[in-house]
Short mmCIF file of C-alpha atoms and ligand atoms in Angstrom, two decimals:
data_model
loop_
_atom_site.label_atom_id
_atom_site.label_comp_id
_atom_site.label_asym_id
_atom_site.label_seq_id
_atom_site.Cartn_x
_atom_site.Cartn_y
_atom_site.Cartn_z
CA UNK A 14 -122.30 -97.08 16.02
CA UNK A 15 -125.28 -96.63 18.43
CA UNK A 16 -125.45 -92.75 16.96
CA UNK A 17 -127.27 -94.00 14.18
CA UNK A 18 -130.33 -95.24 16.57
CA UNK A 19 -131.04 -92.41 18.09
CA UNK A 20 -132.63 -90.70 14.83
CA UNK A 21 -131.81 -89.40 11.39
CA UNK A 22 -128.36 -88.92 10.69
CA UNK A 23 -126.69 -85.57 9.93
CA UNK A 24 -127.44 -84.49 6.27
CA UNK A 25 -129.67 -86.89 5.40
CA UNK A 26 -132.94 -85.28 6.28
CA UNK A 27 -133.89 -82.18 4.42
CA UNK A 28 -135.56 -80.68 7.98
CA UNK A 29 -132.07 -80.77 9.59
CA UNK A 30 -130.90 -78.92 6.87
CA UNK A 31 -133.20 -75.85 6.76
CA UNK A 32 -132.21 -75.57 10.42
CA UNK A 33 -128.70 -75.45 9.77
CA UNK A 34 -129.01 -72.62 7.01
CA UNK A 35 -131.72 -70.67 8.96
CA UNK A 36 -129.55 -71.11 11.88
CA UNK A 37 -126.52 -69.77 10.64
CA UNK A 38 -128.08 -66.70 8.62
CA UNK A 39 -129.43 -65.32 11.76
CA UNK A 40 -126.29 -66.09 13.56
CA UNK A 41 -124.62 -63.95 10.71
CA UNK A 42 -127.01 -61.23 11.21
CA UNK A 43 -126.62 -61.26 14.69
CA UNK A 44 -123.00 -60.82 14.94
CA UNK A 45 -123.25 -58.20 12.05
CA UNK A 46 -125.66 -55.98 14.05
CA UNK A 47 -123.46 -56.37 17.51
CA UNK A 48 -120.50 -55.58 15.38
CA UNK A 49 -122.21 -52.92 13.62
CA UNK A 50 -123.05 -50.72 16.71
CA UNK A 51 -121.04 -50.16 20.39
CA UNK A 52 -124.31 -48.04 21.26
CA UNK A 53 -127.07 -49.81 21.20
CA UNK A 54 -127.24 -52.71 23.79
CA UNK A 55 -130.87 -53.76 23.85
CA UNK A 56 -130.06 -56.02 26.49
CA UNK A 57 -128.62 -53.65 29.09
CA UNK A 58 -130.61 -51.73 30.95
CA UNK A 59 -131.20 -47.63 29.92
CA UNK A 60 -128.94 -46.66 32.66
CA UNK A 61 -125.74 -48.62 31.55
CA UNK A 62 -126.20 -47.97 27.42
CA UNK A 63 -126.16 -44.16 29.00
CA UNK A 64 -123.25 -44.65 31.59
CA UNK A 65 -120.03 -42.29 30.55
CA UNK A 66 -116.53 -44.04 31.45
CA UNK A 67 -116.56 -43.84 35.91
CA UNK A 68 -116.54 -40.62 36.81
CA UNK A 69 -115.19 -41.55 40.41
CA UNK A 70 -111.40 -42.98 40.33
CA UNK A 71 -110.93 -45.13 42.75
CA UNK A 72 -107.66 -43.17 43.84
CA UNK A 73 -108.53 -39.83 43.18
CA UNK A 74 -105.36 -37.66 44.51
CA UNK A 75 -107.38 -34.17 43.80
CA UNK A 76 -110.54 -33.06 45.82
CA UNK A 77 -111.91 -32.21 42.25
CA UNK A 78 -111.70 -35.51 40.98
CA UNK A 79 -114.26 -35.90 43.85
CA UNK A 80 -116.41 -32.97 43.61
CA UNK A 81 -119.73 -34.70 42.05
CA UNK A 82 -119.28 -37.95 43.88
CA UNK A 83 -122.16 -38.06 46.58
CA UNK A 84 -123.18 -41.19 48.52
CA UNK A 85 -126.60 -43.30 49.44
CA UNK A 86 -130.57 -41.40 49.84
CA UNK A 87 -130.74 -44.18 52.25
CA UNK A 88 -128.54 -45.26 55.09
CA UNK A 89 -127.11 -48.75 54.48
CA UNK A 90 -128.48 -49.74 57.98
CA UNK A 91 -126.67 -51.33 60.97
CA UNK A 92 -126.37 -54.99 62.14
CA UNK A 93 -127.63 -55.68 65.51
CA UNK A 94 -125.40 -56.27 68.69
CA UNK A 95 -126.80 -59.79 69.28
CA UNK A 96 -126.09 -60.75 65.35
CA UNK A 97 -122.87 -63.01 64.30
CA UNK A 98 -119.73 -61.88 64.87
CA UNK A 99 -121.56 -58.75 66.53
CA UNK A 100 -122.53 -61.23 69.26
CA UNK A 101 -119.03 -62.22 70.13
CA UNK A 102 -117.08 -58.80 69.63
CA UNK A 103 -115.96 -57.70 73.31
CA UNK A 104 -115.27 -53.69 73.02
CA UNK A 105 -114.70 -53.32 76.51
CA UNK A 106 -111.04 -51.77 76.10
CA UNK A 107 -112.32 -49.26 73.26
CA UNK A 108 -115.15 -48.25 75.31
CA UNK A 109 -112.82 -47.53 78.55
CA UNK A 110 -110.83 -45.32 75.77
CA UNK A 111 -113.63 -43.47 75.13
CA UNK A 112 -114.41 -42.11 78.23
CA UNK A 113 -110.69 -41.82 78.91
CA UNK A 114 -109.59 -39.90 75.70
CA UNK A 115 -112.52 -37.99 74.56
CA UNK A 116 -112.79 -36.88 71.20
CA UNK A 117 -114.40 -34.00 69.63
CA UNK A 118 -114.30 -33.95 66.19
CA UNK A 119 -114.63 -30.99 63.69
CA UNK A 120 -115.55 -31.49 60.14
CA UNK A 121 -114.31 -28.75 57.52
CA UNK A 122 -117.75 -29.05 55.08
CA UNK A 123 -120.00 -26.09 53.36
CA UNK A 124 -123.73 -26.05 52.47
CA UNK A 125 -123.17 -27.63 48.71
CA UNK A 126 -121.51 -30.65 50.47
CA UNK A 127 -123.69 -30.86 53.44
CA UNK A 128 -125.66 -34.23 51.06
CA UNK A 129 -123.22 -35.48 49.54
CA UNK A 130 -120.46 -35.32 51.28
CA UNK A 131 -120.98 -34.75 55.28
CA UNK A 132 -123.92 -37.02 55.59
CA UNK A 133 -122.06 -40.09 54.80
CA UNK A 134 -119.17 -39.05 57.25
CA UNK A 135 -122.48 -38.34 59.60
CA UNK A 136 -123.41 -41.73 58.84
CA UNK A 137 -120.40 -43.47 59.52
CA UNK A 138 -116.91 -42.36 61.44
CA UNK A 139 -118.45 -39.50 62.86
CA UNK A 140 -120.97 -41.29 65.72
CA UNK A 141 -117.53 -42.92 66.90
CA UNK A 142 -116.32 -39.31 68.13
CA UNK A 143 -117.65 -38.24 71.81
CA UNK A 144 -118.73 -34.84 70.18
CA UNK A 145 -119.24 -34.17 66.32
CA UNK A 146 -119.29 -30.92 64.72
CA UNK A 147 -120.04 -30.13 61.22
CA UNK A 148 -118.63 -26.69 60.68
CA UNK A 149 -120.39 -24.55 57.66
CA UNK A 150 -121.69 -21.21 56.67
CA UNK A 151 -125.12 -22.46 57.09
CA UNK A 152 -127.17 -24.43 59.66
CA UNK A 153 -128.69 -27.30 58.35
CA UNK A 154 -130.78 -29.71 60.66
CA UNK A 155 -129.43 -32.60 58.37
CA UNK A 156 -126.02 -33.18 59.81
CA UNK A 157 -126.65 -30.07 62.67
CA UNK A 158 -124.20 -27.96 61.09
CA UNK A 159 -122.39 -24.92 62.59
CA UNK A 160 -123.13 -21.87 60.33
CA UNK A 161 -119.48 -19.90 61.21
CA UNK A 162 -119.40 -16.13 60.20
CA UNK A 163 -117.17 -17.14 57.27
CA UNK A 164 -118.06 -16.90 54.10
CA UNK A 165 -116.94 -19.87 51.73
CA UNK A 166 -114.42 -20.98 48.93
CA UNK A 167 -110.74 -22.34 48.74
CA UNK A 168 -109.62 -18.99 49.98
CA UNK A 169 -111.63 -19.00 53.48
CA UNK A 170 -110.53 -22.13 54.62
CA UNK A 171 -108.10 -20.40 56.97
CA UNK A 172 -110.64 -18.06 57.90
CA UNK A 173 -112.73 -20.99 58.84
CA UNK A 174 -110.15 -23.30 60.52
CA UNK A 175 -109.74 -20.30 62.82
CA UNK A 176 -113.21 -19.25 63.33
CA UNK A 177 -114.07 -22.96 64.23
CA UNK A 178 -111.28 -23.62 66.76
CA UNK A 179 -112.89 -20.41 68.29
CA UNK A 180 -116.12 -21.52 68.10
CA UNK A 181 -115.18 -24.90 69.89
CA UNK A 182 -112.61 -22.84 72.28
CA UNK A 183 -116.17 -20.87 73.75
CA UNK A 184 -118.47 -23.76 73.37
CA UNK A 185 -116.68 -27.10 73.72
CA UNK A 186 -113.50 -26.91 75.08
CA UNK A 187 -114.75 -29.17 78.16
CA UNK A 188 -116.50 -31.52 76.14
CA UNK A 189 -113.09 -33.48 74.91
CA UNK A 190 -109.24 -34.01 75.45
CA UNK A 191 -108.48 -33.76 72.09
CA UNK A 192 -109.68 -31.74 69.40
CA UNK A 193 -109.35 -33.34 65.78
CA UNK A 194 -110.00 -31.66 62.31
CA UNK A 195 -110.85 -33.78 59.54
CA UNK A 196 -112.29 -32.74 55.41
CA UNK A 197 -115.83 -34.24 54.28
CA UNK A 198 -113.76 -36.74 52.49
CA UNK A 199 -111.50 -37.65 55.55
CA UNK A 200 -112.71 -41.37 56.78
CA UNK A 201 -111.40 -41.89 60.18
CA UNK A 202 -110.80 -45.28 62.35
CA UNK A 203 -111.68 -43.18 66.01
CA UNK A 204 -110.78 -46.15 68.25
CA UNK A 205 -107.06 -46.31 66.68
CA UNK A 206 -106.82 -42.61 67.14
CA UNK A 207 -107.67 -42.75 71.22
CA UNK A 208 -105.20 -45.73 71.21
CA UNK A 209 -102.62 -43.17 69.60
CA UNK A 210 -103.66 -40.82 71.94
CA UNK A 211 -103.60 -42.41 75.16
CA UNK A 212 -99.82 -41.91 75.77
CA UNK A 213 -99.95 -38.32 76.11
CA UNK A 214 -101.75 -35.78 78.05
CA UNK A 215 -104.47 -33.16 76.73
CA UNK A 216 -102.22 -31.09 78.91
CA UNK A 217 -99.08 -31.65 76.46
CA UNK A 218 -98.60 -28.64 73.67
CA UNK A 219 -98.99 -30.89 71.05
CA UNK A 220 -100.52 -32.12 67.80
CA UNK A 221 -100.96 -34.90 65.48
CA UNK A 222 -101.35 -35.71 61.94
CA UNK A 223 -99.79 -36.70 58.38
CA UNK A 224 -96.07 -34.62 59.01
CA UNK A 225 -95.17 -32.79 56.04
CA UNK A 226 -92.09 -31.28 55.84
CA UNK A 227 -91.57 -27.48 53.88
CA UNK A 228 -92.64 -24.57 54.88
CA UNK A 229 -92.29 -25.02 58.56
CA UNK A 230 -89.06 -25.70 60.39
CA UNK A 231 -91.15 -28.51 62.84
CA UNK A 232 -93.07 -29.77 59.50
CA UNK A 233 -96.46 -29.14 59.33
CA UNK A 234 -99.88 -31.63 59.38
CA UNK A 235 -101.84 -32.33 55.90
CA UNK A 236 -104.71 -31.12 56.15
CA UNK A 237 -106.38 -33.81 54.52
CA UNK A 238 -105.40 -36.27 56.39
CA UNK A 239 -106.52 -34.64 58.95
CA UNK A 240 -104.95 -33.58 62.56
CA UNK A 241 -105.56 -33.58 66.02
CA UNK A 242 -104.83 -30.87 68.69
CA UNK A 243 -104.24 -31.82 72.50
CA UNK A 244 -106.53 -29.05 74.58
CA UNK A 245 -103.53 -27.45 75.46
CA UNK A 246 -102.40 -26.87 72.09
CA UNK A 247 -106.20 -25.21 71.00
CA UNK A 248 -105.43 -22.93 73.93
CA UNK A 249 -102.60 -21.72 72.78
CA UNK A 250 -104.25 -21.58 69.20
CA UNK A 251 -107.12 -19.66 70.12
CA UNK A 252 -105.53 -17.21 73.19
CA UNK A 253 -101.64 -17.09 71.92
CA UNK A 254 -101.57 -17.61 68.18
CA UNK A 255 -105.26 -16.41 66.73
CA UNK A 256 -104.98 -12.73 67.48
CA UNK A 257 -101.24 -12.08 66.89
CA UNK A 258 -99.53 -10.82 64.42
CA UNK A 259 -96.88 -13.88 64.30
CA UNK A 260 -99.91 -16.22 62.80
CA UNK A 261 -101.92 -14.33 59.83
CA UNK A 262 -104.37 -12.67 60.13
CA UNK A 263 -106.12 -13.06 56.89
CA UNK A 264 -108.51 -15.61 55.90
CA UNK A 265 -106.48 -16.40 52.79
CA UNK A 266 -103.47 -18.65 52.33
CA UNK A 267 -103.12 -22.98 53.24
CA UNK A 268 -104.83 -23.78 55.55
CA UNK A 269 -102.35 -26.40 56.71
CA UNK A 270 -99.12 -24.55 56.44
CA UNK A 271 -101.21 -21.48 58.26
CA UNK A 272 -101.86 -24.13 60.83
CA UNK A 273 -98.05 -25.42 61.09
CA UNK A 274 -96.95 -21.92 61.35
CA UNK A 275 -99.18 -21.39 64.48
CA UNK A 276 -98.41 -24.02 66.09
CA UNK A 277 -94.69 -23.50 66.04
CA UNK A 278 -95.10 -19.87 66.85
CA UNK A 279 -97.23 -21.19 70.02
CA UNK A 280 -94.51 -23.75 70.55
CA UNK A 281 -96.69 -26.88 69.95
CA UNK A 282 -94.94 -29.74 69.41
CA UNK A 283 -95.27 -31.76 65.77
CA UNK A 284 -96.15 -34.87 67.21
CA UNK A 285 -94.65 -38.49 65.81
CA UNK A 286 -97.72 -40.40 64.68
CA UNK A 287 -96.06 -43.26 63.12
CA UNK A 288 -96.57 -46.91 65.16
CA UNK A 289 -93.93 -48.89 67.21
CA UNK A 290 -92.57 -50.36 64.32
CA UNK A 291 -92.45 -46.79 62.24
CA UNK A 292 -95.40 -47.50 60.10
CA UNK A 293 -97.46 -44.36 59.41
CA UNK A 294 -101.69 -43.97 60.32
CA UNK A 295 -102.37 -40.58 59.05
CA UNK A 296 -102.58 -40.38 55.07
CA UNK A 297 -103.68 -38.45 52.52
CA UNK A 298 -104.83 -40.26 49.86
CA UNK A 299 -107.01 -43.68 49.76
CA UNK A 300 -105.45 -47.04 51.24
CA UNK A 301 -104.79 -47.98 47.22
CA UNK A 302 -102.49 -45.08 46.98
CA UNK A 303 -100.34 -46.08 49.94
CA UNK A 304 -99.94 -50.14 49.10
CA UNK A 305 -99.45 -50.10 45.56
CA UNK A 306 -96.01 -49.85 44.70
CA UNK A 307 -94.89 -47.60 42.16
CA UNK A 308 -97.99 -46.04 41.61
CA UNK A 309 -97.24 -42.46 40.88
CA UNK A 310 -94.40 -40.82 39.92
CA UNK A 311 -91.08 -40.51 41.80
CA UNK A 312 -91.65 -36.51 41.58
CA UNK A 313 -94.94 -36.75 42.60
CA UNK A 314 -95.40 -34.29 45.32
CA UNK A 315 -95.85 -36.39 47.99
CA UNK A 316 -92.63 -37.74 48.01
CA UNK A 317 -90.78 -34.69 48.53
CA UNK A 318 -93.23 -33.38 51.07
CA UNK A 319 -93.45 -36.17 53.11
CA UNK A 320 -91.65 -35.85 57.04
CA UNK A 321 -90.91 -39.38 56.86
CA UNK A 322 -89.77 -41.41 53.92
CA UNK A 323 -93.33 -43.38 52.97
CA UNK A 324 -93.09 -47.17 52.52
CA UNK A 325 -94.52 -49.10 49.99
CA UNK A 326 -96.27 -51.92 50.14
CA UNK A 327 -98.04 -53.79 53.25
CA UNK A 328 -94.96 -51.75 55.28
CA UNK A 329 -96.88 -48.36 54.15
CA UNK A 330 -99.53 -48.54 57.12
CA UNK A 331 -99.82 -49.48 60.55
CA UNK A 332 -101.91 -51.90 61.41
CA UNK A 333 -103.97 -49.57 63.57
CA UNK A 334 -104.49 -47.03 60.86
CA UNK A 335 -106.14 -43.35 61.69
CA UNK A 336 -107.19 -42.05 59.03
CA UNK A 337 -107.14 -41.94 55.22
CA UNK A 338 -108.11 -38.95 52.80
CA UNK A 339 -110.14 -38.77 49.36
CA UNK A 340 -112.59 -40.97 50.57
CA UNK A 341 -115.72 -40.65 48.67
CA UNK A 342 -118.87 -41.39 50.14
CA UNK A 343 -119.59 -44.77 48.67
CA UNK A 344 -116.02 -45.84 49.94
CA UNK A 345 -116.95 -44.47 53.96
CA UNK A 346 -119.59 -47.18 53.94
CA UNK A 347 -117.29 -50.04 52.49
CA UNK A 348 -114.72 -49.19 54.41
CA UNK A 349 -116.78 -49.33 57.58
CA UNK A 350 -118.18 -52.45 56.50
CA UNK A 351 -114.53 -53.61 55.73
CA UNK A 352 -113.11 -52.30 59.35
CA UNK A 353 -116.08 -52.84 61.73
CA UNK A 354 -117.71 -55.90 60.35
CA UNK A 355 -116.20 -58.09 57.54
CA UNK A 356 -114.08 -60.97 59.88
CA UNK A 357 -112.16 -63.84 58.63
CA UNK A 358 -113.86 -66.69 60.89
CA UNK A 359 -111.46 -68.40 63.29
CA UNK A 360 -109.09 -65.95 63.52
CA UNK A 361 -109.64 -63.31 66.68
CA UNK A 362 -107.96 -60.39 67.40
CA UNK A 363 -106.53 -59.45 71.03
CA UNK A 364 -105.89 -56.10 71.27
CA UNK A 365 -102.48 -54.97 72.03
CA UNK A 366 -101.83 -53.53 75.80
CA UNK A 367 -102.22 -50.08 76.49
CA UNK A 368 -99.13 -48.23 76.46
CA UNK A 369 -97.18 -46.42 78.74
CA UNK A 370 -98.01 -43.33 78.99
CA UNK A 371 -95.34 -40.75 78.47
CA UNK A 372 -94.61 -37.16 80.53
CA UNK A 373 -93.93 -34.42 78.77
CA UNK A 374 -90.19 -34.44 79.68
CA UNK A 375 -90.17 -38.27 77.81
CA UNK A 376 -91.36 -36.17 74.88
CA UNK A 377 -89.17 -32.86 74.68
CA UNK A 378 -86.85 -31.01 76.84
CA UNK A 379 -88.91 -29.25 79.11
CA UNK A 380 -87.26 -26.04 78.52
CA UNK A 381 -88.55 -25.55 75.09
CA UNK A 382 -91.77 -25.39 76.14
CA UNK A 383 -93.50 -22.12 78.26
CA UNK A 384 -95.83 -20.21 76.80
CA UNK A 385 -94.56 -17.81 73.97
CA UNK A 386 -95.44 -14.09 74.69
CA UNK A 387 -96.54 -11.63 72.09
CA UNK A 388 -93.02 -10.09 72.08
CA UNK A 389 -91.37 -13.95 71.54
CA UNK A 390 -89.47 -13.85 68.01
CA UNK A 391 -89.78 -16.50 65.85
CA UNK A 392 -86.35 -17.16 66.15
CA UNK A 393 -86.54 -17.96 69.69
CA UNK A 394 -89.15 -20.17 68.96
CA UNK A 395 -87.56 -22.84 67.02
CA UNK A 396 -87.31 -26.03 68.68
CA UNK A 397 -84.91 -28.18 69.73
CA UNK A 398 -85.49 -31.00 66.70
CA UNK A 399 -82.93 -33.54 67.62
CA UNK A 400 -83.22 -33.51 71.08
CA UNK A 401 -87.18 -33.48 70.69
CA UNK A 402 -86.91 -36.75 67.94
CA UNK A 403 -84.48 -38.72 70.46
CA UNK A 404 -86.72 -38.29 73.60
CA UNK A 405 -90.26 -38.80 71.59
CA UNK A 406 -88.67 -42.09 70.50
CA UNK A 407 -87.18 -43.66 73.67
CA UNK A 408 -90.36 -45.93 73.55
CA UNK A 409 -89.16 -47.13 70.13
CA UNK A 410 -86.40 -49.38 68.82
CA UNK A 411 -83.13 -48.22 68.88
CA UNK A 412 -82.01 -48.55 64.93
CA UNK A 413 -85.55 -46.42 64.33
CA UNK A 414 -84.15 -43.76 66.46
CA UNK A 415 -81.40 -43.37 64.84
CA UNK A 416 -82.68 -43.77 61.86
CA UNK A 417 -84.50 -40.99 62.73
CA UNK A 418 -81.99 -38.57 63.69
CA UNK A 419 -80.85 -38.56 59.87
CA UNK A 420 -84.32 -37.10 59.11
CA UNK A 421 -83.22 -33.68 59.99
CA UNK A 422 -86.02 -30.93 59.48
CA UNK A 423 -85.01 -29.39 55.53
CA UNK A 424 -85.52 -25.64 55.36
CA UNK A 425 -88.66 -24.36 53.46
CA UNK A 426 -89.20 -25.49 49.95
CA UNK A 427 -91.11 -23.13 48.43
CA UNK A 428 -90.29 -24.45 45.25
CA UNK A 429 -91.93 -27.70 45.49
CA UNK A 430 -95.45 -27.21 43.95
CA UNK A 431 -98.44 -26.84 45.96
CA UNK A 432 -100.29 -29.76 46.47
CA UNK A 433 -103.93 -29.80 45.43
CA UNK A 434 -105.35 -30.39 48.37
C1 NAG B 522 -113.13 -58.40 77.41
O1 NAG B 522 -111.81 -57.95 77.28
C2 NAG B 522 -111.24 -57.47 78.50
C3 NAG B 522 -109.84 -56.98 78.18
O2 NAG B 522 -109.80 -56.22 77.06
C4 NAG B 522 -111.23 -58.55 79.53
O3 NAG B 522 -110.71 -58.06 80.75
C5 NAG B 522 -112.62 -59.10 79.74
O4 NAG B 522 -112.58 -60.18 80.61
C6 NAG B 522 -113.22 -59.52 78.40
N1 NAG B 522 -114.61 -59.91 78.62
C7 NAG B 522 -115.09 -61.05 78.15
C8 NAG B 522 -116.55 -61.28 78.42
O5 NAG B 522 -114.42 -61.86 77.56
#
């Protein structure tokens, strides 16, 4: 064998083996002192021998699993308009939405979140708005926050929801069409929202959002999620519902339900948010939550509250998603990265055309609407569900309508438990 030219053979030199021995002592004591000790890692770096299991889920379904989670000191950056895929992109239908369906948005945030939580949404959805608003207790020049004569905590949030629809009602109500509400952990996809939008009129008494169903006959919108009122419908809010006694008057309670009982008192409409083809774009929990499959329990509260029966799977969410909720900070940048620059080369994108837009008789007998008047009942104001869910889906496929009529409106459920939200 030619082995034996190449130098001493195996065993036969005493060098070879001292090697072997000293070699396989130190390998001994090696693996004894990894073995011996899950804390020290000399050859990690201090910060990952210190680093405590993740204290951000990736799905967290409670804004406390979220509390602590903050984003980036520094902004990520942009790319430039004349880089890559940049250089090809042709906006020119989202930018004629913009100036057709303006946007204001409102942002539900308070002076401990103003860092970590409202300067990431600052940083990322929110310059895709035509206004932004950060509404607080305190003014702070980082994110140009609105300090509201609230004061804060779980318990004001109603307080505050009103308070800032007045604020924008005496400031802003020219500056948009539509009037949106989102949490400092909302992340929302503007350009899919206009494209939502676009079929109805600011003019229509209506709103938008993730439908729940107790509580309120019409459902009501997660607040989460977040939802979206036509101008009409922050009219009514503000003039009709605000100072009467048929909306309360407190600052306590859900801010959502509060909401959904407003609005039905004012007799505006739960809008249908789902796509053409019935898939949903409002959601209140992270993408994850909504495409994995039998990821929480089949009594988790979701389930029972939601308007519509949720999909699972890739049939969960439209294509032209709005918005998604318990986003941390960290996740607003990926996701941006993710939505407005990551491409798959060679394949390009048309936009789908505009669609029709609908009057307000397409979307609910015209005699349910009319202004309600202080001395309206609630009785009188329940709406005509059927009739409502049959018109609002004459642009869809038949077998969706009717699938549709089945999903009558259940009565309050008051024993469902509260979600955290
Ligand atoms: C951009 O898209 C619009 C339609 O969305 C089209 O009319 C226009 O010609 C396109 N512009 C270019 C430069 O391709």
């Amino acid at each position: 064998m030619k082995i034996t030219d190449l130098g001493p053979r195996n065993g036969n030199h005493p060098r070879t083996f001292i090697t072997l021995l000293f070699g396989t002592v130190l390998g001994f004591m090696f693996a004894t002192f990894i073995s011996s000790t899950t804390v020290r890692q000399p050859w990690l770096p201090e910060y990952y021998r210190q680093r405590e299991p993740p204290s951000v889920v990736s799905d967290p379904h409670t804004g406390n699993e979220l509390r602590e989670a903050s984003g980036p000191e520094q902004d990520v950056g942009q790319h430039a308009a004349h880089e890559e895929v940049h250089a090809h992109e042709n906006a020119s239908l989202a930018q004629q939405l913009e100036r057709e369906v303006r946007i204001l948005c409102w942002v539900m945030t308070n002076p401990s979140n103003h860092k970590k939580k409202a300067l990431h949404v600052k940083r990322t959805w929110a310059g895709r708005c035509n206004k932004i608003l950060f509404m607080s207790s305190v003014e702070d020049p980082l994110i140009d926050s609105v300090a509201l004569p609230v004061s804060e905590g779980r318990n004001n949030l109603w307080a505050k929801t009103k308070a800032a629809f007045k604020y924008i009602y005496q400031h802003h109500l020219d500056d948009a069409d539509w009037f949106l509400k989102a949490d400092d952990d909302t992340y929302v996809i503007v350009e899919n929202l206009r494209y939502m939008l676009y079929s109805y009129s600011p003019s229509h008494p209506i709103y938008f959002g993730c439908r729940f169903k107790p509580y309120v006959k019409q459902g009501y919108m997660s607040g989460g999620a977040g939802y979206v009122l036509s101008k009409e419908a922050v009219k009514r809010f503000v003039e009709d519902a605000i100072p009467n006694p048929i909306c309360r008057q407190d600052g306590d309670g859900a801010e959502d339900v509060e909401m959904g009982k407003c609005m039905e008192a004012v007799k505006v409409l739960a809008g249908d948010s789902r796509d053409s083809v019935g898939r949903g774009r409002f959601f209140p929990f992270v993408p994850e939550h909504h495409l994995i499959p039998n990821h929480v329990d089949k009594d988790f509260w979701y389930l029972q509250y939601a308007y519509y029966k949720p999909d699972e799977g890739l049939d969960c969410c439209s294509d032209n998603a709005i918005s998604f909720h318990y986003v941390s900070p960290n996740q607003m940048y990926v996701l941006d990265y993710l939505i407005y620059h990551l491409r798959p080369y060679g394949i390009v994108a048309h936009s789908q055309p505009l669609p029709k837009k609908l009057s307000l008789g397409d979307i609910v007998r015209v005699d349910d609407l009319g202004k309600t008047t202080t001395t309206t009942t609630k009785k009188s104001n329940q709406l005509h569900q059927h009739q409502r869910h049959k018109a609002a889906n004459s642009h869809r496929g038949v077998a969706q309508a009717v699938d549709e009529t089945r999903q009558d409106v259940t009565d309050p459920d008051t024993k469902a438990n509260e979600p955290n939200t």
